[in-house]
Short mmCIF file of C-alpha atoms in Angstrom, two decimals:
data_model
loop_
_atom_site.label_atom_id
_atom_site.label_comp_id
_atom_site.label_asym_id
_atom_site.label_seq_id
_atom_site.Cartn_x
_atom_site.Cartn_y
_atom_site.Cartn_z
CA UNK H 1 18.86 41.92 -20.42
CA UNK H 2 15.61 41.88 -18.47
CA UNK H 3 15.62 40.35 -14.98
CA UNK H 4 13.95 36.94 -14.93
CA UNK H 5 12.58 35.25 -11.83
CA UNK H 6 11.80 31.95 -13.54
CA UNK H 7 15.26 30.40 -13.33
CA UNK H 8 13.98 27.07 -14.64
CA UNK H 9 13.16 28.85 -17.94
CA UNK H 10 16.65 30.36 -18.10
CA UNK H 11 18.13 26.95 -17.37
CA UNK H 12 16.46 25.55 -20.50
CA UNK H 13 18.17 28.18 -22.65
CA UNK H 14 21.55 26.55 -22.06
CA UNK H 15 22.53 23.88 -24.60
CA UNK H 16 25.70 21.75 -24.54
CA UNK H 17 28.21 22.43 -27.29
CA UNK H 18 29.74 19.40 -29.05
CA UNK H 19 32.63 19.24 -29.36
CA UNK H 20 33.64 21.67 -26.61
CA UNK H 21 35.97 24.54 -27.36
CA UNK H 22 39.64 23.64 -27.78
CA UNK H 23 41.43 23.42 -24.45
CA UNK H 24 38.21 22.93 -22.46
CA UNK H 25 36.34 19.81 -21.38
CA UNK H 26 32.78 21.18 -21.47
CA UNK H 27 30.93 23.99 -23.22
CA UNK H 28 27.44 25.47 -22.92
CA UNK H 29 25.76 28.14 -25.06
CA UNK H 30 22.61 30.19 -24.49
CA UNK H 31 20.81 32.68 -26.72
CA UNK H 32 18.51 35.31 -25.26
CA UNK H 33 15.27 36.57 -26.90
CA UNK H 34 17.17 39.83 -27.60
CA UNK H 35 19.74 37.94 -29.68
CA UNK H 36 22.62 38.04 -27.16
CA UNK H 37 24.74 34.88 -27.19
CA UNK H 38 26.52 33.65 -24.07
CA UNK H 39 28.99 30.76 -24.03
CA UNK H 40 30.65 29.14 -21.04
CA UNK H 41 33.69 26.91 -21.65
CA UNK H 42 35.40 25.32 -18.66
CA UNK H 43 38.08 22.81 -17.75
CA UNK H 44 37.35 21.00 -14.51
CA UNK H 45 40.89 19.84 -13.66
CA UNK H 46 42.50 23.20 -14.49
CA UNK H 47 39.73 24.94 -12.52
CA UNK H 48 39.37 27.46 -15.35
CA UNK H 49 36.29 28.88 -17.11
CA UNK H 50 35.96 31.23 -20.09
CA UNK H 51 32.86 33.36 -20.60
CA UNK H 52 32.11 34.72 -24.05
CA UNK H 53 29.41 37.33 -24.75
CA UNK H 54 28.29 38.32 -28.23
CA UNK H 55 26.20 41.44 -27.61
CA UNK H 56 23.41 41.83 -30.16
CA UNK H 57 22.80 45.45 -29.10
CA UNK H 58 26.41 46.35 -29.98
CA UNK H 59 26.40 44.95 -33.52
CA UNK H 60 27.76 41.58 -32.42
CA UNK H 61 30.66 42.90 -30.37
CA UNK H 62 32.39 40.01 -28.53
CA UNK H 63 33.70 40.12 -24.97
CA UNK H 64 35.72 37.35 -23.32
CA UNK H 65 36.58 36.82 -19.66
CA UNK H 66 38.81 34.05 -18.28
CA UNK H 67 38.36 33.08 -14.63
CA UNK H 68 40.08 30.56 -12.35
CA UNK H 69 38.50 29.62 -9.01
CA UNK H 70 36.67 32.94 -8.75
CA UNK H 71 39.68 35.09 -9.71
CA UNK H 72 39.41 37.00 -12.98
CA UNK H 73 42.58 36.35 -14.99
CA UNK H 74 41.82 38.24 -18.20
CA UNK H 75 39.07 40.44 -19.66
CA UNK H 76 39.21 41.29 -23.37
CA UNK H 77 37.15 43.06 -26.04
CA UNK H 78 37.91 40.81 -29.02
CA UNK H 79 36.69 43.43 -31.49
CA UNK H 80 39.38 45.91 -30.53
CA UNK H 81 41.82 43.54 -28.83
CA UNK H 82 41.88 45.81 -25.77
CA UNK H 83 41.72 44.63 -22.16
CA UNK H 84 39.46 46.43 -19.70
CA UNK H 85 36.95 45.56 -16.93
CA UNK H 86 33.87 43.74 -18.21
CA UNK H 87 31.72 43.75 -15.08
CA UNK H 88 29.20 46.09 -16.69
CA UNK H 89 28.89 43.70 -19.64
CA UNK H 90 28.46 40.38 -17.81
CA UNK H 91 26.63 41.51 -14.63
CA UNK H 92 23.28 42.06 -16.46
CA UNK H 93 23.41 38.35 -17.38
CA UNK H 94 24.10 37.08 -13.86
CA UNK H 95 20.64 35.44 -13.61
CA UNK H 96 21.24 33.54 -16.83
CA UNK H 97 24.75 32.56 -15.78
CA UNK H 98 23.46 31.44 -12.38
CA UNK H 99 21.14 29.03 -14.21
CA UNK H 100 24.00 27.13 -15.86
CA UNK H 101 23.06 23.42 -15.62
CA UNK H 102 26.50 22.49 -14.28
CA UNK H 103 27.39 22.87 -10.62
CA UNK H 104 31.13 22.42 -11.26
CA UNK H 105 31.20 25.35 -13.71
CA UNK H 106 29.51 27.67 -11.20
CA UNK H 107 31.91 26.64 -8.43
CA UNK H 108 34.87 27.45 -10.67
CA UNK H 109 33.22 30.80 -11.53
CA UNK H 110 33.25 31.45 -7.80
CA UNK H 111 30.69 34.27 -7.64
CA UNK H 112 32.38 36.50 -10.20
CA UNK H 113 30.13 39.18 -11.76
CA UNK H 114 27.52 38.50 -9.04
CA UNK H 115 26.80 34.98 -10.31
CA UNK H 116 25.40 32.55 -7.74
CA UNK H 117 27.85 29.73 -6.86
CA UNK H 118 24.88 27.33 -6.61
CA UNK H 119 22.88 26.42 -9.75
CA UNK H 120 19.43 28.03 -9.86
CA UNK H 121 16.34 26.67 -11.57
CA UNK H 122 17.11 23.00 -10.94
CA UNK H 123 14.56 20.43 -9.73
CA UNK H 124 13.25 21.40 -6.31
CA UNK H 125 13.62 19.01 -3.43
CA UNK H 126 10.27 17.35 -2.84
CA UNK H 127 8.67 18.11 0.51
CA UNK H 128 7.52 14.91 2.24
CA UNK H 129 3.75 14.51 2.56
CA UNK H 130 2.32 14.44 6.10
CA UNK H 131 1.40 10.75 5.88
CA UNK H 132 5.02 9.89 4.91
CA UNK H 133 6.46 11.14 8.20
CA UNK H 134 3.53 10.70 10.61
CA UNK H 135 2.09 7.39 11.79
CA UNK H 136 -1.39 8.77 12.47
CA UNK H 137 -2.24 8.50 8.74
CA UNK H 138 -1.13 4.87 8.45
CA UNK H 139 -4.59 3.37 9.00
CA UNK H 140 -6.04 5.63 6.26
CA UNK H 141 -3.51 4.84 3.55
CA UNK H 142 -2.78 1.26 4.58
CA UNK H 143 0.88 2.01 5.31
CA UNK H 144 2.82 -0.75 7.04
CA UNK H 145 5.92 0.59 8.77
CA UNK H 146 6.89 -2.75 10.28
CA UNK H 147 10.05 -4.47 9.02
CA UNK H 148 9.67 -6.66 5.97
CA UNK H 149 9.22 -10.39 6.48
CA UNK H 150 12.82 -11.21 5.53
CA UNK H 151 14.09 -8.65 8.07
CA UNK H 152 11.86 -10.05 10.81
CA UNK H 153 13.20 -13.51 10.00
CA UNK H 154 16.81 -12.47 10.71
CA UNK H 155 15.98 -10.00 13.49
CA UNK H 156 16.27 -11.46 16.96
CA UNK H 157 13.45 -10.39 19.24
CA UNK H 158 13.47 -10.50 22.99
CA UNK H 159 11.20 -13.33 24.11
CA UNK H 160 9.24 -13.79 27.31
CA UNK H 161 10.31 -16.45 29.83
CA UNK H 162 9.34 -20.00 28.84
CA UNK H 163 7.07 -20.61 31.81
CA UNK H 164 5.13 -17.38 31.14
CA UNK H 165 4.50 -18.43 27.54
CA UNK H 166 3.42 -21.94 28.63
CA UNK H 167 0.93 -20.61 31.20
CA UNK H 168 -0.57 -18.21 28.67
CA UNK H 169 -1.34 -20.82 26.04
CA UNK H 170 -1.55 -24.16 27.83
CA UNK H 171 -5.33 -24.03 28.32
CA UNK H 172 -6.07 -23.45 24.65
CA UNK H 173 -3.66 -26.21 23.57
CA UNK H 174 -5.21 -28.69 26.04
CA UNK H 175 -8.62 -27.91 24.60
CA UNK H 176 -7.30 -28.65 21.11
CA UNK H 177 -5.78 -31.96 22.22
CA UNK H 178 -8.97 -32.98 24.00
CA UNK H 179 -11.23 -32.02 21.10
CA UNK H 180 -8.98 -33.73 18.58
CA UNK H 181 -8.71 -36.94 20.60
CA UNK H 182 -12.46 -37.10 21.28
CA UNK H 183 -13.28 -36.48 17.63
CA UNK H 184 -10.78 -39.14 16.50
CA UNK H 185 -12.24 -41.72 18.88
CA UNK H 186 -15.77 -40.86 17.74
CA UNK H 187 -14.82 -41.32 14.09
CA UNK H 188 -13.08 -44.61 14.89
CA UNK H 189 -16.05 -46.06 16.77
CA UNK H 190 -18.50 -44.86 14.12
CA UNK H 191 -16.68 -46.15 11.03
CA UNK H 192 -13.89 -48.46 12.27
CA UNK H 193 -11.79 -47.20 9.40
CA UNK H 194 -8.08 -46.40 9.87
CA UNK H 195 -7.98 -44.68 6.49
CA UNK H 196 -10.69 -42.18 7.52
CA UNK H 197 -9.18 -41.83 11.02
CA UNK H 198 -5.77 -40.83 9.59
CA UNK H 199 -7.33 -38.34 7.20
CA UNK H 200 -9.34 -36.75 10.05
CA UNK H 201 -6.30 -36.41 12.33
CA UNK H 202 -4.35 -34.66 9.57
CA UNK H 203 -7.25 -32.24 9.04
CA UNK H 204 -7.39 -31.56 12.79
CA UNK H 205 -3.67 -30.71 12.78
CA UNK H 206 -4.17 -28.11 10.05
CA UNK H 207 -7.37 -26.85 11.68
CA UNK H 208 -5.84 -26.31 15.13
CA UNK H 209 -2.80 -24.64 13.62
CA UNK H 210 -5.13 -22.25 11.75
CA UNK H 211 -7.07 -21.51 14.93
CA UNK H 212 -3.86 -20.42 16.68
CA UNK H 213 -2.81 -18.23 13.79
CA UNK H 214 -6.14 -16.63 12.78
CA UNK H 215 -8.33 -16.52 15.90
CA UNK H 216 -5.87 -16.58 18.80
CA UNK H 217 -3.35 -14.28 17.02
CA UNK H 218 -0.31 -16.36 17.98
CA UNK H 219 2.16 -18.70 16.31
CA UNK H 220 0.90 -22.30 16.02
CA UNK H 221 2.42 -24.81 18.44
CA UNK H 222 4.67 -26.83 16.19
CA UNK H 223 4.66 -29.96 18.33
CA UNK H 224 0.85 -30.02 18.41
CA UNK H 225 0.58 -29.78 14.64
CA UNK H 226 3.28 -32.43 14.19
CA UNK H 227 1.52 -34.86 16.57
CA UNK H 228 -1.77 -34.63 14.69
CA UNK H 229 -0.19 -34.71 11.23
CA UNK H 230 2.22 -37.50 12.19
CA UNK H 231 -0.42 -39.72 13.76
CA UNK H 232 -2.79 -38.95 10.90
CA UNK H 233 -0.15 -39.97 8.35
CA UNK H 234 0.51 -43.20 10.26
CA UNK H 235 -3.16 -44.29 10.45
CA UNK H 236 -3.76 -43.20 6.86
CA UNK H 237 -0.84 -45.32 5.65
CA UNK H 238 -1.87 -48.23 7.92
CA UNK H 239 -5.45 -48.14 6.63
CA UNK H 240 -4.29 -47.87 3.02
CA UNK H 241 -1.92 -50.87 3.23
CA UNK H 242 -3.96 -53.04 5.60
CA UNK H 243 -6.11 -54.56 2.88
#
């Protein structure tokens, strides 16, 4: 048999046999372009495998070898019924046997006749792309390596001291309160309408919360939003039920 380097091609030559040979749990058969037929029957729990070769170049002469955990138990020429070493018969097919699509069968074969104990020709392990392991490509491909929102929700982060957080944001919040109060008073004096005043305060609450989130890049102050929305709801309801 010619030596093949494309083990994936040899792997496709093997076909499962159904049902498997008697006394075995799995069977595979492969036929070479030269007409040689190889069959591998194995029993996983007994740790035993039987190799059968029907040599086309020898008028269909059949050779059988029985192996357990890498140890050759029996080698037979079925045509004559004689037992003698079959290394010279099976070794030329070691590439084909190494491409058996069953890792358990190759482990039981245990390297006999120069066969690889690891299956050859299987799917290759994919090499990670550079942008999958390096953060310098993240801005190009839009990759976000931060934890998902549900993980961030349950993940406890170390916070700054309360007074530090208050000093950092107090000026912006005071500006929002002042602007909201001045605007509310202006609307009240212009229209004298509680209904419109309540609607405006509710809009201010949503507006100032959006300013914190979008422009100032920080979480909205919950109490500030609640004050505007709560007072807005009160004046809206009062103006709606007053008349």
